[in-house]
Tab-separated table of C-alpha atoms and ligand atoms in Angstrom:
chain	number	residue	atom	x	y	z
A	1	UNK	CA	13.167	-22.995	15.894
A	2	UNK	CA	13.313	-19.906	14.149
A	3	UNK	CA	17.055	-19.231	14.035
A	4	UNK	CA	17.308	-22.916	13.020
A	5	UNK	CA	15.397	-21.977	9.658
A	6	UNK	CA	17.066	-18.861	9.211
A	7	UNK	CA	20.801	-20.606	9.332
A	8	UNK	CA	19.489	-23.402	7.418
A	9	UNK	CA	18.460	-21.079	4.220
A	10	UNK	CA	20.947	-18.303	4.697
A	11	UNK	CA	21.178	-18.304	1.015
A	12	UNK	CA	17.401	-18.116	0.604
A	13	UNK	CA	15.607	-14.129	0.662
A	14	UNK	CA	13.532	-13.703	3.899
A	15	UNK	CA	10.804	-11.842	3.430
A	16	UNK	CA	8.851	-10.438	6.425
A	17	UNK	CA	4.481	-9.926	6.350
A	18	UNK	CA	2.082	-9.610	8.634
A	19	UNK	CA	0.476	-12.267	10.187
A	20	UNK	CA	-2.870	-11.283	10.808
A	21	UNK	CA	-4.608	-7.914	10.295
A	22	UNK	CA	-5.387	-5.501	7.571
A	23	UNK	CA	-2.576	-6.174	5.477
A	24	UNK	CA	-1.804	-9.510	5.616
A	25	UNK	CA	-4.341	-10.712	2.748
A	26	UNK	CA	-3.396	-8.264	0.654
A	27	UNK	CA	0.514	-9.541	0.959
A	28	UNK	CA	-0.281	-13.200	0.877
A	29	UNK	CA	-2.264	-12.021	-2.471
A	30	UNK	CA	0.985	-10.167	-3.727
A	31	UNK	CA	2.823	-12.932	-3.480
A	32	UNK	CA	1.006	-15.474	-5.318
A	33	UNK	CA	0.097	-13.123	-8.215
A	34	UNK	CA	4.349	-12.796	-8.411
A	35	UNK	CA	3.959	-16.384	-8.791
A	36	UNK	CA	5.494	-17.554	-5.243
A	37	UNK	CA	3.867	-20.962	-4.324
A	38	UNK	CA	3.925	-20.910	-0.396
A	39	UNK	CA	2.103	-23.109	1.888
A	40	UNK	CA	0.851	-20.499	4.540
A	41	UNK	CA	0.131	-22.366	7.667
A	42	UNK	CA	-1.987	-20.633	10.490
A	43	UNK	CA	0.137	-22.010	13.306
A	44	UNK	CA	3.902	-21.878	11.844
A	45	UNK	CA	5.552	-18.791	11.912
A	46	UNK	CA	7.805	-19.142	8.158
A	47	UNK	CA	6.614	-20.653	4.956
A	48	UNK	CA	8.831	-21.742	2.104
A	49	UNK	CA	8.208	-21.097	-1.377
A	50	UNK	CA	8.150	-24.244	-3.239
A	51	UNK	CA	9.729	-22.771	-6.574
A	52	UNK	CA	11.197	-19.408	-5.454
A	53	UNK	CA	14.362	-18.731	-3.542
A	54	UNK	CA	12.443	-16.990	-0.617
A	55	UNK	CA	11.013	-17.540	2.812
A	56	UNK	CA	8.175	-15.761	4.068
A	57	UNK	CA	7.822	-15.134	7.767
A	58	UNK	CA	4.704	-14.313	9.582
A	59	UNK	CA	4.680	-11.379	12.281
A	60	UNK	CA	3.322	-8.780	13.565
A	61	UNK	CA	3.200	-5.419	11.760
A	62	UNK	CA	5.273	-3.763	14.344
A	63	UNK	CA	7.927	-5.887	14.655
A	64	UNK	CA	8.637	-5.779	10.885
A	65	UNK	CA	10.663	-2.723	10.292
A	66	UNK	CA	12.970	-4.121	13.615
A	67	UNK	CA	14.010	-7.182	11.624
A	68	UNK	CA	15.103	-5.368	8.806
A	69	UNK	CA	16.765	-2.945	10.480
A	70	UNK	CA	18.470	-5.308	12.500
A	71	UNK	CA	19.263	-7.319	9.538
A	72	UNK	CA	17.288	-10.382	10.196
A	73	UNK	CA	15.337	-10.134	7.300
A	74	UNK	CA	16.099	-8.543	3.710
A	75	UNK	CA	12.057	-7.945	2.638
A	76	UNK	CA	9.338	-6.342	4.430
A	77	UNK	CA	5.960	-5.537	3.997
A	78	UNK	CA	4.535	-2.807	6.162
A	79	UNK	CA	2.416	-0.049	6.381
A	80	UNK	CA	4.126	3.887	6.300
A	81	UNK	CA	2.826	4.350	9.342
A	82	UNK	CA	4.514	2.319	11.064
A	83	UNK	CA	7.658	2.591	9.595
A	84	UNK	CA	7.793	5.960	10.368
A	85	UNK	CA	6.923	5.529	13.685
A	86	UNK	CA	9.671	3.419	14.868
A	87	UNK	CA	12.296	4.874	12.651
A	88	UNK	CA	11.315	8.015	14.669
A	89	UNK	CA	11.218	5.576	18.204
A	90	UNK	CA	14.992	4.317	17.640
A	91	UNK	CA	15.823	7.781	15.894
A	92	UNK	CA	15.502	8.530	20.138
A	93	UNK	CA	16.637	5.639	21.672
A	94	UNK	CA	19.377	5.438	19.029
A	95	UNK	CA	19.600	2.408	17.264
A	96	UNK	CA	20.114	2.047	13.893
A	97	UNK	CA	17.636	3.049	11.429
A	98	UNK	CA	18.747	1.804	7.857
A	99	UNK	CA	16.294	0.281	5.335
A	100	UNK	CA	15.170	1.203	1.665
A	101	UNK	CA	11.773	1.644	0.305
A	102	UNK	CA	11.710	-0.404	-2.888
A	103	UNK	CA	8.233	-0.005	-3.996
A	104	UNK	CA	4.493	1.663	-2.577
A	105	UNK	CA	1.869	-0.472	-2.772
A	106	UNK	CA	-1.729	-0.172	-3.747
A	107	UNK	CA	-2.979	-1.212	-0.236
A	108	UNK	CA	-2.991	-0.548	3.216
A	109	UNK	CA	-4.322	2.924	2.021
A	110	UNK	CA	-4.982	5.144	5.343
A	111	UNK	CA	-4.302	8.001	7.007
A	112	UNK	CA	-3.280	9.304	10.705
A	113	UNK	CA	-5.720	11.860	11.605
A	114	UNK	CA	-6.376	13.519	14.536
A	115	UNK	CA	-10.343	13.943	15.555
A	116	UNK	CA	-12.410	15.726	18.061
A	117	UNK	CA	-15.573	15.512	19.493
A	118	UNK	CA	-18.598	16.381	16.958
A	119	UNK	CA	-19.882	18.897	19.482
A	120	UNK	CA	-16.085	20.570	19.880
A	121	UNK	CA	-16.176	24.172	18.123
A	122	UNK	CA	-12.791	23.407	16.369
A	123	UNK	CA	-11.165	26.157	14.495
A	124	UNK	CA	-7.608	24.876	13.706
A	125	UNK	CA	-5.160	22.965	15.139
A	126	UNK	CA	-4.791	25.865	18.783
A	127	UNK	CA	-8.021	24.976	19.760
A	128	UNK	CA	-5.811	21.250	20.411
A	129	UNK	CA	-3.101	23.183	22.706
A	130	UNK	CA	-2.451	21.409	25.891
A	131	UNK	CA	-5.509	19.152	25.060
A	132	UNK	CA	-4.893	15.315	26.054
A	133	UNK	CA	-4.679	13.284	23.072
A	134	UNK	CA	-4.834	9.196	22.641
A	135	UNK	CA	-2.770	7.767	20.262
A	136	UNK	CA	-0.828	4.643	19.156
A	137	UNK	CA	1.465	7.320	17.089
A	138	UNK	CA	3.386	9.198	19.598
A	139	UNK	CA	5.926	10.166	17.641
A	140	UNK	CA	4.862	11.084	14.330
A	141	UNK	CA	2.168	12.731	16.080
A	142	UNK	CA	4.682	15.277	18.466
A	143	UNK	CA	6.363	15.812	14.828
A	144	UNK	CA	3.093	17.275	13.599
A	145	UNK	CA	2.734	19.253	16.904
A	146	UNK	CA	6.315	20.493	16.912
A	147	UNK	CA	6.387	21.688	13.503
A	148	UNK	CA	3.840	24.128	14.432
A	149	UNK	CA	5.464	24.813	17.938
A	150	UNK	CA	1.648	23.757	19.667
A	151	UNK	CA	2.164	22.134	23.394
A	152	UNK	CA	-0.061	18.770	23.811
A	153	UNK	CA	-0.188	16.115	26.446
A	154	UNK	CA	0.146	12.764	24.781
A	155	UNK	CA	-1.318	9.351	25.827
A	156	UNK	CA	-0.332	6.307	24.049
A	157	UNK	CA	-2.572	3.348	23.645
A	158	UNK	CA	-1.803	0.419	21.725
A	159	UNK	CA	-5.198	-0.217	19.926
A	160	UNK	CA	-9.164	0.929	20.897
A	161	UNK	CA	-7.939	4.449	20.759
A	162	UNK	CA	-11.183	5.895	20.668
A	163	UNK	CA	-12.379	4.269	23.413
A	164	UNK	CA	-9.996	6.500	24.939
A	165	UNK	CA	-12.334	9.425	24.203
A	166	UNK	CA	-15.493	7.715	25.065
A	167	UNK	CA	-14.274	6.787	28.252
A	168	UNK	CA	-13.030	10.311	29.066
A	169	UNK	CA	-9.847	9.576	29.062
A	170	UNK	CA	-8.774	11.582	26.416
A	171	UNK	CA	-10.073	15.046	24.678
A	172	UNK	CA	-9.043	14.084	21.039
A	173	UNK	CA	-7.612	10.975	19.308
A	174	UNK	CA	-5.118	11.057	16.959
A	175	UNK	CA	-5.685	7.289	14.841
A	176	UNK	CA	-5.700	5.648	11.765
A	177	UNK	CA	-9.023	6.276	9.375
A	178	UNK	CA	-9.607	5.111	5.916
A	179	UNK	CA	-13.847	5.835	5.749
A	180	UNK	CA	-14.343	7.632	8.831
A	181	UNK	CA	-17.129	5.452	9.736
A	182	UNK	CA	-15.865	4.057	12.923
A	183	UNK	CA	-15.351	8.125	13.903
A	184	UNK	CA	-18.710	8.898	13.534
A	185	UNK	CA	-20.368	5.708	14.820
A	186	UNK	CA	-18.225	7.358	18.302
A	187	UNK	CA	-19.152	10.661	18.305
A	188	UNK	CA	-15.960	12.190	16.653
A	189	UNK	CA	-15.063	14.012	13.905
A	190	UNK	CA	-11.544	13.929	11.980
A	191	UNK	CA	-10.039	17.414	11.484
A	192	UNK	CA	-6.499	16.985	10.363
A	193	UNK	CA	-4.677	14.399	8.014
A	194	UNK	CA	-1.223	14.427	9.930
A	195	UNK	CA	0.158	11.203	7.977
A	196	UNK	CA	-0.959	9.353	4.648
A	197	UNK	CA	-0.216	6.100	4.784
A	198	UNK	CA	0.181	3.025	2.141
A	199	UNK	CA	1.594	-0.192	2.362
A	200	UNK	CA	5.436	-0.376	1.316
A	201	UNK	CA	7.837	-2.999	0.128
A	202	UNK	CA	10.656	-2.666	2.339
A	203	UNK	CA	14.309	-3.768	2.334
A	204	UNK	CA	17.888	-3.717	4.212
A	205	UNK	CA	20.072	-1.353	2.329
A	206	UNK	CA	21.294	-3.019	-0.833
A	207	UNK	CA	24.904	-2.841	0.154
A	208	UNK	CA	24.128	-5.444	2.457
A	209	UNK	CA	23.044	-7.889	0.448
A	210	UNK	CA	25.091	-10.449	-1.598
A	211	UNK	CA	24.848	-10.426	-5.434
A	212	UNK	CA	22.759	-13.688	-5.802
A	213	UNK	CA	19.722	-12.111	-3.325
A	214	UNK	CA	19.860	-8.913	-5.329
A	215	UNK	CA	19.294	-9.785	-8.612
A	216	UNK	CA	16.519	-12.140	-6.570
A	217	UNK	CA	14.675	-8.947	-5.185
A	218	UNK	CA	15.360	-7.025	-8.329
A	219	UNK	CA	13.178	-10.084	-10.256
A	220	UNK	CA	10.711	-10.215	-7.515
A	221	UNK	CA	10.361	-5.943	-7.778
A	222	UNK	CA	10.001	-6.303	-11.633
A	223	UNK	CA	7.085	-8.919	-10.958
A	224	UNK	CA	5.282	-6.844	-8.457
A	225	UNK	CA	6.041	-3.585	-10.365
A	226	UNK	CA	4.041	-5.640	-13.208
A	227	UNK	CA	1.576	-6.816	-11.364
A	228	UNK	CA	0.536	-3.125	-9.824
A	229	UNK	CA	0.033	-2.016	-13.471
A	230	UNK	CA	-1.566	-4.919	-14.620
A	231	UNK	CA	-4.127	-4.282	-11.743
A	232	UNK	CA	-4.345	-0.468	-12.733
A	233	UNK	CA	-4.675	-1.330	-15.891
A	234	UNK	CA	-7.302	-2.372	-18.710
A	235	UNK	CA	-7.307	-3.565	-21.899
A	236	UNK	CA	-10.070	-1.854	-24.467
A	237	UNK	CA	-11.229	-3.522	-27.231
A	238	UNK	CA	-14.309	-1.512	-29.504
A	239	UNK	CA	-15.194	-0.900	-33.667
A	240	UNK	CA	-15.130	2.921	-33.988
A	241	UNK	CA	-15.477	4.219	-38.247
A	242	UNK	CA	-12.112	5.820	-38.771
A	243	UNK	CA	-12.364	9.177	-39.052
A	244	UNK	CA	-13.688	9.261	-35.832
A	245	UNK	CA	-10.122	7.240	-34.406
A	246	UNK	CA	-8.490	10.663	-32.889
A	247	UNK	CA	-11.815	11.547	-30.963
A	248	UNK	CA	-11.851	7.946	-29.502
A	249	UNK	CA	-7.788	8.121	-28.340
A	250	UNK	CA	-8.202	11.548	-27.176
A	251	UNK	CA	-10.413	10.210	-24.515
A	252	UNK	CA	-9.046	6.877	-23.291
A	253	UNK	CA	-6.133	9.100	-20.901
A	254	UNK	CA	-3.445	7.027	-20.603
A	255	UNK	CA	-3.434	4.701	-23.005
A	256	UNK	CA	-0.838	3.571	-25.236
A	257	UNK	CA	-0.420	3.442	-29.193
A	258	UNK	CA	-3.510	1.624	-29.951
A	259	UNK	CA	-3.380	-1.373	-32.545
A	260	UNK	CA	-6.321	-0.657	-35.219
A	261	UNK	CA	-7.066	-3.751	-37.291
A	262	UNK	CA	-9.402	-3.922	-40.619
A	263	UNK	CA	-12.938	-5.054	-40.259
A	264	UNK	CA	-14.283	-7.931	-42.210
A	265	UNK	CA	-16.685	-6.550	-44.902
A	266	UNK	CA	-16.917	-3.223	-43.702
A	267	UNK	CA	-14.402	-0.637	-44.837
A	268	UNK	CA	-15.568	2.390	-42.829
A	269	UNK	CA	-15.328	0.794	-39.678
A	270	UNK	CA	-12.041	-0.422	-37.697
A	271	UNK	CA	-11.443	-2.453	-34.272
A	272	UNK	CA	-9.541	-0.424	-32.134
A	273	UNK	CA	-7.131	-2.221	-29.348
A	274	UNK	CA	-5.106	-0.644	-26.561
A	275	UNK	CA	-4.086	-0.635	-22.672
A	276	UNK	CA	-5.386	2.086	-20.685
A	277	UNK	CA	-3.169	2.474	-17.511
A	278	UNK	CA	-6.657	4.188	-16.133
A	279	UNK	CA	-9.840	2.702	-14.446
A	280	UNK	CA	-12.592	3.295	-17.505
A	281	UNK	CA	-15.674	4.506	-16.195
A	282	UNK	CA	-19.335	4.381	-17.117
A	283	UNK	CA	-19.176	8.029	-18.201
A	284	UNK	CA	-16.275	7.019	-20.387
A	285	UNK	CA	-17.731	3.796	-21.909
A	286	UNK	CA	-21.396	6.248	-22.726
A	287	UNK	CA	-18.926	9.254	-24.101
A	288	UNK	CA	-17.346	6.337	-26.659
A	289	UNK	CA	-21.347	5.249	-27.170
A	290	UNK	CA	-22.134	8.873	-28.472
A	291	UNK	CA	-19.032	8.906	-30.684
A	292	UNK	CA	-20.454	6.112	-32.526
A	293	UNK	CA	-18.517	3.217	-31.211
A	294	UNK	CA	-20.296	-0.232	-30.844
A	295	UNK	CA	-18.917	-3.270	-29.259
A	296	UNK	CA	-17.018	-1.841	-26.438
A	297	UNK	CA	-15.121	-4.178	-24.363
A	298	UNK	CA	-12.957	-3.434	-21.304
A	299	UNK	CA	-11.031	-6.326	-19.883
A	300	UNK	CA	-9.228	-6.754	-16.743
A	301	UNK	CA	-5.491	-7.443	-17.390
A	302	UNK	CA	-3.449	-10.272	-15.765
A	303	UNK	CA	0.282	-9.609	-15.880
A	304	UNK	CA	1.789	-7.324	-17.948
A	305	UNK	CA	5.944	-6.166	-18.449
A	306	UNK	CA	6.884	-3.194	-20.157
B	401	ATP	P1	-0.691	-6.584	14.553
B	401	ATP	O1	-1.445	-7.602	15.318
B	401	ATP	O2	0.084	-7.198	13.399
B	401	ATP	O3	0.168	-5.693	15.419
B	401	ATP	P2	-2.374	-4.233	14.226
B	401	ATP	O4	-3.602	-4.418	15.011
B	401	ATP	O5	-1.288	-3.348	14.756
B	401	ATP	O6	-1.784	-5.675	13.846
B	401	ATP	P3	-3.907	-3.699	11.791
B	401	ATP	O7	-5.146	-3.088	12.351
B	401	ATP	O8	-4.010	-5.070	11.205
B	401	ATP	O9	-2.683	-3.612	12.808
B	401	ATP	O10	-3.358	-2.686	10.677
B	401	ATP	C1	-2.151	-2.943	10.012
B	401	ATP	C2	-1.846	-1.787	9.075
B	401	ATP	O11	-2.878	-1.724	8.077
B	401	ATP	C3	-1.851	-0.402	9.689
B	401	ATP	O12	-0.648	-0.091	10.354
B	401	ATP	C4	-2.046	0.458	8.469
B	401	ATP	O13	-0.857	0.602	7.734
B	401	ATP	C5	-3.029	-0.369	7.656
B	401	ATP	N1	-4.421	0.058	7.957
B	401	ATP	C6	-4.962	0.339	9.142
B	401	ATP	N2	-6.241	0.706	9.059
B	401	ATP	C7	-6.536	0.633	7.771
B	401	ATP	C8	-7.712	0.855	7.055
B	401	ATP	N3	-8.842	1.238	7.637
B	401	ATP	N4	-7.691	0.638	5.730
B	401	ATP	C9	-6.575	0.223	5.130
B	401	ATP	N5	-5.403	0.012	5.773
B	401	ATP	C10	-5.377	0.208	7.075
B	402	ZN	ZN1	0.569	-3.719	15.082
């Protein structure tokens, strides 16, 4: 079924995303705010887009850097982590590893950290020598281990890692944390970050691809280049007098050459607009208070292209 798709729209961009798990809301989400109309069904494995040239094929996470590497799809989205890892797995087993990162996204944020038991005296990565450790990481985590020439006896479980530790199976984990919550509801604490991790829009090498799918992803990499900012961004609107203009810019970080428009019947005062590439905080909003400005508006920003 699937190769019938994949010769039938051989001209079409395939574009590989999870399925189900952490990152595939945030993908399907991506998509639609590039404006890709697709009509995600839970049981079928590919979805059109109605008014894009791309197909979007639902997988699992692990199986995604494979199909670019092997050239059955051009687009991936997938987190570090795994990339990583099997770039190091077929580094060994020798296949080919060949794919360009095209963009990090601003989910999937995580990291691969090793923990130990909250009663362990731990005082640096030696007091891990020779110790058993659970992990669905192997390789990334013998690169951490190598690099500082420290022996360790690897276990690899695919998932429920730290039951590993409850269960005495293991005398560290080495998993995937973004609160640490999880850790501590076990009895563990994390002591060392060996991999940050983000979700990253992946591709086949661009020599690969024919002209027409190119200028495709480079349209589709503008869009979600836009819409990253646009979500990082805000737009400020406030009256501030105008002597006090400088003060105000000076602390809006990151913010562009504002647009300062006359105020009806007051000539002190002006309106002050701009785009702040930066989250405004409270702390922010009260320091423009205390400079005198009134009517302070920050607005969430929908698209935006440079
Ligand atoms: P699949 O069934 O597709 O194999 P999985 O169980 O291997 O899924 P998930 O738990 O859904 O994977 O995680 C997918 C990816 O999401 C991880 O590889 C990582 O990049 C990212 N991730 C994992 N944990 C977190 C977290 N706590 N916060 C944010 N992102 C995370
Ligand atoms: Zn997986």
């Amino acid at each position: 079924m699937i190769n019938k798709v994949i010769k039938l729209n051989k001209n079409r961009v395939r574009l590989a995303i999870q399925k189900s798990g952490r990152l595939s809301y945030d993908s399907q989400k991506l998509l639609k705010s590039c404006g890709i109309k697709i009509n995600l069904q839970k049981s079928s494995l590919i979805a059109f887009a109605e008014n894009m040239p791309i197909d979007v094929m639902l997988v699992r996470d692990d199986d995604i850097p494979g199909l670019i590497m092997d050239g059955v799809v051009e687009l991936g989205i997938i987190g570090s982590n795994v990339l990583e890892e099997k770039c190091l797995t077929r580094l060994l087993t020798e296949e080919p590893v060949s794919y360009a990162i095209l963009q990090n996204l601003d989910f999937g944020i995580c990291r691969l950290s090793l923990s130990v038991p909250l009663d362990m005296r731990y005082s640096g990565i030696l007091s891990l020598k020779d110790s058993r450790i659970a992990t669905s990481y192997p390789n990334l985590l013998k690169r951490y281990f190598d690099k500082k020439n420290i022996s360790f006896k690897p276990f690899v479980l695919n998932g429920s890692v730290e039951v590993a530790y409850n269960s005495g199976l293991a005398d560290a984990i080495c998993d995937l944390v973004s609160t640490g919550a999880t850790l501590d509801a076990n009895g563990l604490k994390e002591v060392e970050t060996i991999y940050n991790s983000c979700a990253c829009l992946i591709s086949r090498k661009i020599k690969h691809l024919i002209p027409e799918k190119r200028i495709f992803i480079k349209k589709l990499l503008n869009r979600i280049q836009g819409v990253i900012k646009a979500r990082e961004s805000k737009y400020i609107m406030l009256h501030i007098e105008k002597d006090k203009l400088g003060l105000v810019t000076d602390l809006l970080h990151g913010a562009e050459q504002p647009t300062v428009l006359e105020l009806f019947g007051n000539k002190n005062k002006v309106a002050l607009h701009m785009v702040s590439s930066e989250t405004v905080f409270w702390e922010t909003m009260e320091q423009l208070k205390l400079l005198g400005a009134s009517s302070i508006l920050v607005l969430p920003i929908e698209k935006m292209m440079e």
